[in-house]
Amino acid sequence: MEIDQSPVQGKARPFSRARSLLEALPGKAKAEVIGFAKSVRKLGQDDPRRIIHSLKVGLALTVVSLIYYLRPLYKSFGEAGIWAVLTVVVIFEFTVGKLTGGTLSKSFNRGLATLLAGVLGLGAQYLASLSGEKGQPFVLGIFVFLLAAASTFTRFFPRIKARYDYGVLIFILTFSLVSVSGYRVEELVVLASQRLSTILVGAAICIVVSICICPVWAGENLHNSAASNMENLASYLEGFGGEYFQSGEGSNSDRSFLEGYKKVLNSKPTEDTMANLARWEPGHGRFGFRHPWKQYLKIGALSRQCAYQIEILNGYINSDNQVPLEFRCKIQESCTQISAECGKALKSLASAIKTMTIPSSANVHVENSKTAVKDLQISLKAVSLEHDQELLAILPGATVASILVEIVISVEKISESVHELSNLAHFKSVEPTVSPEKPQLLHRGAINPVLDGDSDHVVITIHETSTGLQENENPKAPKIGQRVEL
Amino acid sequence: MEIDQSPVQGKARPFSRARSLLEALPGKAKAEVIGFAKSVRKLGQDDPRRIIHSLKVGLALTVVSLIYYLRPLYKSFGEAGIWAVLTVVVIFEFTVGKLTGGTLSKSFNRGLATLLAGVLGLGAQYLASLSGEKGQPFVLGIFVFLLAAASTFTRFFPRIKARYDYGVLIFILTFSLVSVSGYRVEELVVLASQRLSTILVGAAICIVVSICICPVWAGENLHNSAASNMENLASYLEGFGGEYFQSGEGSNSDRSFLEGYKKVLNSKPTEDTMANLARWEPGHGRFGFRHPWKQYLKIGALSRQCAYQIEILNGYINSDNQVPLEFRCKIQESCTQISAECGKALKSLASAIKTMTIPSSANVHVENSKTAVKDLQISLKAVSLEHDQELLAILPGATVASILVEIVISVEKISESVHELSNLAHFKSVEPTVSPEKPQLLHRGAINPVLDGDSDHVVITIHETSTGLQENENPKAPKIGQRVEL
């Protein structure tokens, strides 16, 4: 527990004493203290909302303590004021509809469960009192046993576990306390109403502090995590071509972009929790009250699917099996193109989510990647195994190509589901600014740039000339002859 | 909250009245009640430990309520008895070192945090009292604010979050309550010791009930989940050959075995939690105090790796891309063999974990699968693309073969890590019983069965004849000329 103590003492004691204490420490301990201070700073820098959250908890607790400090309030609330403090400590969490239960969800659960348990506790009291003074403890004991056992069992229902787990816990707690303590205290109704009102005060303080001072929303976290997941996948795919085809020579020394996708692999539980909590949050900022949070789960599942494919792909980057150069050269261009275009598609989907605009620029990249697949297929058709190339030798390369084709399908599905999200959540239709990377169209068509009157962007109309390229046609992708605004 | 109410009312009221109530219900509501009853029964049947757990909670609560019921005890514990009830409700969980915090971990955290916070609270009281009656509330308020903010911040440290999160929560709670309530009550030391002792009583009741009555161990769950994960993967691999190569005609209608592996994909968070909790459990049953729980995480990571590969493989089962029959026939035997032997290897690894015996029988299957890989490579070498077979057409089949080879590597790694576990945990060396499936050796060698004197088993010595088969030699696999006991 020395970990708890150090920050506590460092703040509770005067700072000058802490400094002289630090100087008196032997070298190793000093280095440890400095290391600890650094890790504290890093933690705060990584996400400054953490510091704000800590201060918010302090504030809420200090405010609720007024109930005890100030005598007039004390008289009206009595010993039950303890429940307000308890409520704040147990309820207050990081996000508004939060990571482990939700301030609002817990308040709702706690309030309703306390009310229900209080009423039932009174009922149990009354029934027990009918059985005379001697029978009373036994009847109450039986009630507590039955109710606690039955309520605990309901916690195994997945639906109740997900939404009302905390409520059931508080229900058991309050029922036991009310029915048992009522055996002593006569004015049970007064006590129950006191307790409920103090809990409501505690919960109200939590909600006000949590929402009004730099709120952290689970829904916003979910929204951002969907975008950052896609960016992680995109970074990998954009860099994959270079890594795979130039393995050894001139490969980038900073390969951290190859690790990001691993975060996506295990993202499911966090996303499920956040989606559950987001439902408890009122409309805020860019998110309406009925924002389609469920759609994020669909996008998340598709992103993970893509991450699994990348995980397999990654196994081939450092593989010892060297594919013959001739075959590598044949697939290099189209494979690099596929991977890069998929990366770009995911990047622009991610930025569309971030800015909440219709992801129209992604369509171009999805189409480009599909065109690159056609190119790859043409290259593969040209491969013959006659020139002493064995299937066995080129197999790893062929597998990489095969998985890349699967990734294109995944990316197209992701694009579709983001389009669905943009429909459901009414994303704005904002014309993307011209970026130097994006207009790298692969459509084999005549491109006619047209200056669009008074606006400051260029409109390019594509008239597709080659046929058979639109095989897996995406209904939301730009149609042939459709105007693609850059 | 109608969900809480229904089981409660059903038990609180006399049964005859409940039945007549059921008959009075309209058809639809009656069907719903019956459906609910069925889901309750299913929940209990799926895992009877749930019913026992519910009864255990009821028992612990009833026992702790004695503190209130019986007057002599009441006098010594006072109002603090409320804390015993609260402790039981909050602490008691499903597994001993349990799914969301651990009875023992929470007791330890709660006990230590309460003690520490109590002492610090007294210190804060003393310091505040120095500043006179008017300054006292302000000084206390500052202490509460600083301590709550600092402690909350420590909860963002991943290491503290994982192990001491609950302790920090209780620390904040107790510190606020002690320092604030002490402002009213003069006999703070008496109160703190009373509170601590009642909490210890509550925790002791929890621990006794939890360990002595049908305990549910997180470590055992982790152990079993490692085995069941492997079984899920094995079921898929054993069935894969049949599904892939006979797609359409005569495929099994019950394809549930193809879904099991999906559970493995997202197993990481559960396993991490269980491994964290298992450390808090005393030695029990077959598991010593220092059982290598961390090794299960390693096995889990490798199992997930294999699950990712299966996920990709699964995409090819229902694929529209029909691979030419000629090519399919060429790879069918060796691919089916690889998949089946990997499945068998995983099954025997799983059963070795379950029975805690040295997984020697798995080595044979791992070797068989590696031999099948050689066969596959020989078949692939024979493939020429002359007979109007295009690389593009056979690509999906080749990819499946390629991924199967990767799966063999994964399975070998899993086998190695299970061997490591068996070393670390001192698994017993039990001679496996002769099963009709296992002795299907693929070693190309002369097998000399020898009757082994008075023992009732046959010893077979294998003298490997062909060379180059032992390329990726596994140090734990049976060596050439080594005795394989059947």
PDB file of C-alpha atoms in Angstrom, chain A residues 192-350:
ATOM      1  CA  ALA A 192     -36.020   5.423   4.764  1.00  0.00           C
ATOM      2  CA  SER A 193     -37.106   8.783   3.394  1.00  0.00           C
ATOM      3  CA  GLN A 194     -34.078  10.443   5.034  1.00  0.00           C
ATOM      4  CA  ARG A 195     -31.774   7.878   3.477  1.00  0.00           C
ATOM      5  CA  LEU A 196     -33.379   8.208   0.070  1.00  0.00           C
ATOM      6  CA  SER A 197     -33.209  11.999   0.170  1.00  0.00           C
ATOM      7  CA  THR A 198     -29.529  12.018   1.176  1.00  0.00           C
ATOM      8  CA  ILE A 199     -28.755   9.552  -1.583  1.00  0.00           C
ATOM      9  CA  LEU A 200     -30.581  11.784  -4.030  1.00  0.00           C
ATOM     10  CA  VAL A 201     -28.519  14.733  -2.778  1.00  0.00           C
ATOM     11  CA  GLY A 202     -25.314  12.737  -3.260  1.00  0.00           C
ATOM     12  CA  ALA A 203     -26.366  11.552  -6.690  1.00  0.00           C
ATOM     13  CA  ALA A 204     -27.460  15.060  -7.708  1.00  0.00           C
ATOM     14  CA  ILE A 205     -24.092  16.502  -6.711  1.00  0.00           C
ATOM     15  CA  CYS A 206     -22.359  13.754  -8.701  1.00  0.00           C
ATOM     16  CA  ILE A 207     -24.473  14.380 -11.779  1.00  0.00           C
ATOM     17  CA  VAL A 208     -24.088  18.149 -11.636  1.00  0.00           C
ATOM     18  CA  VAL A 209     -20.302  18.033 -11.122  1.00  0.00           C
ATOM     19  CA  SER A 210     -19.894  15.255 -13.666  1.00  0.00           C
ATOM     20  CA  ILE A 211     -21.904  16.934 -16.437  1.00  0.00           C
ATOM     21  CA  CYS A 212     -21.168  20.598 -15.796  1.00  0.00           C
ATOM     22  CA  ILE A 213     -17.378  20.508 -15.285  1.00  0.00           C
ATOM     23  CA  CYS A 214     -15.470  19.205 -18.342  1.00  0.00           C
ATOM     24  CA  PRO A 215     -17.703  16.135 -18.854  1.00  0.00           C
ATOM     25  CA  VAL A 216     -16.182  12.909 -20.189  1.00  0.00           C
ATOM     26  CA  TRP A 217     -18.792  11.117 -22.309  1.00  0.00           C
ATOM     27  CA  ALA A 218     -18.730   7.362 -22.923  1.00  0.00           C
ATOM     28  CA  GLY A 219     -20.495   7.964 -26.240  1.00  0.00           C
ATOM     29  CA  GLU A 220     -17.791  10.347 -27.384  1.00  0.00           C
ATOM     30  CA  ASN A 221     -15.128   7.848 -26.331  1.00  0.00           C
ATOM     31  CA  LEU A 222     -16.922   5.150 -28.340  1.00  0.00           C
ATOM     32  CA  HIS A 223     -17.158   7.472 -31.321  1.00  0.00           C
ATOM     33  CA  ASN A 224     -13.464   8.373 -31.114  1.00  0.00           C
ATOM     34  CA  SER A 225     -12.380   4.787 -30.553  1.00  0.00           C
ATOM     35  CA  ALA A 226     -14.199   3.704 -33.743  1.00  0.00           C
ATOM     36  CA  ALA A 227     -12.209   6.339 -35.650  1.00  0.00           C
ATOM     37  CA  SER A 228      -8.884   5.573 -33.968  1.00  0.00           C
ATOM     38  CA  ASN A 229      -9.321   1.834 -34.569  1.00  0.00           C
ATOM     39  CA  MET A 230      -9.705   2.515 -38.262  1.00  0.00           C
ATOM     40  CA  GLU A 231      -6.675   4.792 -38.217  1.00  0.00           C
ATOM     41  CA  ASN A 232      -4.604   2.060 -36.620  1.00  0.00           C
ATOM     42  CA  LEU A 233      -5.641  -0.394 -39.321  1.00  0.00           C
ATOM     43  CA  ALA A 234      -5.015   2.251 -41.983  1.00  0.00           C
ATOM     44  CA  SER A 235      -1.482   3.004 -40.732  1.00  0.00           C
ATOM     45  CA  TYR A 236      -0.625  -0.649 -41.028  1.00  0.00           C
ATOM     46  CA  LEU A 237      -2.091  -1.038 -44.500  1.00  0.00           C
ATOM     47  CA  GLU A 238      -0.474   2.129 -45.799  1.00  0.00           C
ATOM     48  CA  GLY A 239       2.914   0.942 -44.611  1.00  0.00           C
ATOM     49  CA  PHE A 240       2.482  -2.735 -45.447  1.00  0.00           C
ATOM     50  CA  GLY A 241       3.515  -2.569 -49.108  1.00  0.00           C
ATOM     51  CA  GLY A 242       6.805  -0.898 -48.321  1.00  0.00           C
ATOM     52  CA  GLU A 243       7.564  -3.249 -45.454  1.00  0.00           C
ATOM     53  CA  TYR A 244       6.714  -6.462 -47.244  1.00  0.00           C
ATOM     54  CA  PHE A 245       8.311  -5.823 -50.602  1.00  0.00           C
ATOM     55  CA  GLN A 246      11.459  -4.105 -49.360  1.00  0.00           C
ATOM     56  CA  SER A 247      12.076  -6.386 -46.395  1.00  0.00           C
ATOM     57  CA  GLY A 248      15.604  -5.852 -45.122  1.00  0.00           C
ATOM     58  CA  GLU A 249      16.855  -3.194 -47.463  1.00  0.00           C
ATOM     59  CA  GLY A 250      15.874   0.345 -46.577  1.00  0.00           C
ATOM     60  CA  SER A 251      12.978  -0.677 -44.376  1.00  0.00           C
ATOM     61  CA  ASN A 252      11.867   1.981 -41.947  1.00  0.00           C
ATOM     62  CA  SER A 253      13.526   1.740 -38.556  1.00  0.00           C
ATOM     63  CA  ASP A 254      10.459   3.115 -36.790  1.00  0.00           C
ATOM     64  CA  ARG A 255       8.024   0.267 -37.127  1.00  0.00           C
ATOM     65  CA  SER A 256       5.605   1.334 -34.408  1.00  0.00           C
ATOM     66  CA  PHE A 257       2.888   1.794 -37.038  1.00  0.00           C
ATOM     67  CA  LEU A 258       2.943  -1.991 -37.451  1.00  0.00           C
ATOM     68  CA  GLU A 259       1.809  -2.473 -33.839  1.00  0.00           C
ATOM     69  CA  GLY A 260      -1.235  -0.222 -33.676  1.00  0.00           C
ATOM     70  CA  TYR A 261      -3.651  -2.743 -35.152  1.00  0.00           C
ATOM     71  CA  LYS A 262      -3.080  -5.096 -32.209  1.00  0.00           C
ATOM     72  CA  LYS A 263      -5.152  -2.748 -30.023  1.00  0.00           C
ATOM     73  CA  VAL A 264      -8.114  -3.413 -32.317  1.00  0.00           C
ATOM     74  CA  LEU A 265      -7.962  -7.191 -31.818  1.00  0.00           C
ATOM     75  CA  ASN A 266      -9.220  -7.009 -28.232  1.00  0.00           C
ATOM     76  CA  SER A 267     -11.424  -3.931 -28.515  1.00  0.00           C
ATOM     77  CA  LYS A 268     -14.754  -5.749 -28.179  1.00  0.00           C
ATOM     78  CA  PRO A 269     -15.369  -5.655 -24.395  1.00  0.00           C
ATOM     79  CA  THR A 270     -14.484  -1.968 -24.083  1.00  0.00           C
ATOM     80  CA  GLU A 271     -16.749  -1.065 -26.989  1.00  0.00           C
ATOM     81  CA  ASP A 272     -19.608  -3.148 -25.616  1.00  0.00           C
ATOM     82  CA  THR A 273     -19.308  -1.406 -22.255  1.00  0.00           C
ATOM     83  CA  MET A 274     -19.140   2.051 -23.788  1.00  0.00           C
ATOM     84  CA  ALA A 275     -22.139   1.378 -26.038  1.00  0.00           C
ATOM     85  CA  ASN A 276     -24.090   0.200 -22.988  1.00  0.00           C
ATOM     86  CA  LEU A 277     -23.167   3.338 -21.088  1.00  0.00           C
ATOM     87  CA  ALA A 278     -23.726   5.728 -23.972  1.00  0.00           C
ATOM     88  CA  ARG A 279     -27.441   4.889 -23.823  1.00  0.00           C
ATOM     89  CA  TRP A 280     -27.576   6.460 -20.361  1.00  0.00           C
ATOM     90  CA  GLU A 281     -26.162   9.772 -21.473  1.00  0.00           C
ATOM     91  CA  PRO A 282     -28.332  12.746 -22.413  1.00  0.00           C
ATOM     92  CA  GLY A 283     -27.780  14.340 -25.811  1.00  0.00           C
ATOM     93  CA  HIS A 284     -24.508  16.256 -25.757  1.00  0.00           C
ATOM     94  CA  GLY A 285     -22.429  18.251 -28.196  1.00  0.00           C
ATOM     95  CA  ARG A 286     -22.632  16.671 -31.614  1.00  0.00           C
ATOM     96  CA  PHE A 287     -24.567  13.625 -30.412  1.00  0.00           C
ATOM     97  CA  GLY A 288     -28.342  13.681 -30.256  1.00  0.00           C
ATOM     98  CA  PHE A 289     -30.375  11.833 -27.642  1.00  0.00           C
ATOM     99  CA  ARG A 290     -31.091   8.947 -30.031  1.00  0.00           C
ATOM    100  CA  HIS A 291     -27.646   8.686 -31.578  1.00  0.00           C
ATOM    101  CA  PRO A 292     -27.292   5.220 -33.194  1.00  0.00           C
ATOM    102  CA  TRP A 293     -24.743   3.819 -30.717  1.00  0.00           C
ATOM    103  CA  LYS A 294     -25.481   0.269 -31.806  1.00  0.00           C
ATOM    104  CA  GLN A 295     -24.110   0.983 -35.259  1.00  0.00           C
ATOM    105  CA  TYR A 296     -20.685   1.519 -33.677  1.00  0.00           C
ATOM    106  CA  LEU A 297     -20.733  -2.079 -32.475  1.00  0.00           C
ATOM    107  CA  LYS A 298     -21.322  -3.224 -36.052  1.00  0.00           C
ATOM    108  CA  ILE A 299     -18.460  -1.055 -37.288  1.00  0.00           C
ATOM    109  CA  GLY A 300     -16.312  -2.370 -34.446  1.00  0.00           C
ATOM    110  CA  ALA A 301     -17.007  -6.006 -35.375  1.00  0.00           C
ATOM    111  CA  LEU A 302     -16.048  -5.344 -38.998  1.00  0.00           C
ATOM    112  CA  SER A 303     -12.887  -3.506 -37.904  1.00  0.00           C
ATOM    113  CA  ARG A 304     -11.892  -6.473 -35.783  1.00  0.00           C
ATOM    114  CA  GLN A 305     -12.494  -8.788 -38.736  1.00  0.00           C
ATOM    115  CA  CYS A 306     -10.054  -6.651 -40.710  1.00  0.00           C
ATOM    116  CA  ALA A 307      -7.603  -6.687 -37.780  1.00  0.00           C
ATOM    117  CA  TYR A 308      -7.646 -10.502 -37.755  1.00  0.00           C
ATOM    118  CA  GLN A 309      -6.732 -10.476 -41.430  1.00  0.00           C
ATOM    119  CA  ILE A 310      -3.917  -8.023 -40.763  1.00  0.00           C
ATOM    120  CA  GLU A 311      -2.696 -10.235 -37.924  1.00  0.00           C
ATOM    121  CA  ILE A 312      -2.287 -13.096 -40.397  1.00  0.00           C
ATOM    122  CA  LEU A 313      -0.708 -10.772 -42.951  1.00  0.00           C
ATOM    123  CA  ASN A 314       1.747  -9.594 -40.306  1.00  0.00           C
ATOM    124  CA  GLY A 315       2.998 -13.160 -39.905  1.00  0.00           C
ATOM    125  CA  TYR A 316       4.318 -12.992 -43.459  1.00  0.00           C
ATOM    126  CA  ILE A 317       6.288  -9.746 -43.070  1.00  0.00           C
ATOM    127  CA  ASN A 318       9.078 -11.298 -41.056  1.00  0.00           C
ATOM    128  CA  SER A 319       8.723 -14.748 -42.546  1.00  0.00           C
ATOM    129  CA  ASP A 320      11.851 -16.632 -43.584  1.00  0.00           C
ATOM    130  CA  ASN A 321      10.155 -17.944 -46.703  1.00  0.00           C
ATOM    131  CA  GLN A 322      11.624 -15.816 -49.441  1.00  0.00           C
ATOM    132  CA  VAL A 323       9.333 -15.633 -52.436  1.00  0.00           C
ATOM    133  CA  PRO A 324      11.161 -15.651 -55.818  1.00  0.00           C
ATOM    134  CA  LEU A 325      11.920 -12.131 -56.973  1.00  0.00           C
ATOM    135  CA  GLU A 326      10.202 -12.586 -60.321  1.00  0.00           C
ATOM    136  CA  PHE A 327       6.869 -13.367 -58.674  1.00  0.00           C
ATOM    137  CA  ARG A 328       7.267 -10.599 -56.114  1.00  0.00           C
ATOM    138  CA  CYS A 329       7.817  -8.086 -58.899  1.00  0.00           C
ATOM    139  CA  LYS A 330       4.689  -9.257 -60.660  1.00  0.00           C
ATOM    140  CA  ILE A 331       2.424  -8.705 -57.685  1.00  0.00           C
ATOM    141  CA  GLN A 332       4.321  -5.854 -56.039  1.00  0.00           C
ATOM    142  CA  GLU A 333       2.632  -2.935 -57.751  1.00  0.00           C
ATOM    143  CA  SER A 334      -0.951  -4.093 -57.462  1.00  0.00           C
ATOM    144  CA  CYS A 335      -0.521  -5.445 -53.913  1.00  0.00           C
ATOM    145  CA  THR A 336       1.084  -2.213 -52.726  1.00  0.00           C
ATOM    146  CA  GLN A 337      -1.715  -0.335 -54.453  1.00  0.00           C
ATOM    147  CA  ILE A 338      -4.439  -2.456 -52.831  1.00  0.00           C
ATOM    148  CA  SER A 339      -2.934  -2.074 -49.404  1.00  0.00           C
ATOM    149  CA  ALA A 340      -2.333   1.656 -49.771  1.00  0.00           C
ATOM    150  CA  GLU A 341      -5.804   2.357 -51.162  1.00  0.00           C
ATOM    151  CA  CYS A 342      -7.444   0.319 -48.401  1.00  0.00           C
ATOM    152  CA  GLY A 343      -5.403   2.331 -45.913  1.00  0.00           C
ATOM    153  CA  LYS A 344      -6.487   5.586 -47.498  1.00  0.00           C
ATOM    154  CA  ALA A 345     -10.116   4.475 -47.573  1.00  0.00           C
ATOM    155  CA  LEU A 346      -9.970   3.656 -43.862  1.00  0.00           C
ATOM    156  CA  LYS A 347      -8.202   6.938 -43.096  1.00  0.00           C
ATOM    157  CA  SER A 348     -10.860   8.964 -44.852  1.00  0.00           C
ATOM    158  CA  LEU A 349     -13.626   6.902 -43.191  1.00  0.00           C
ATOM    159  CA  ALA A 350     -11.979   7.630 -39.846  1.00  0.00           C
TER     160      ALA A 350
END
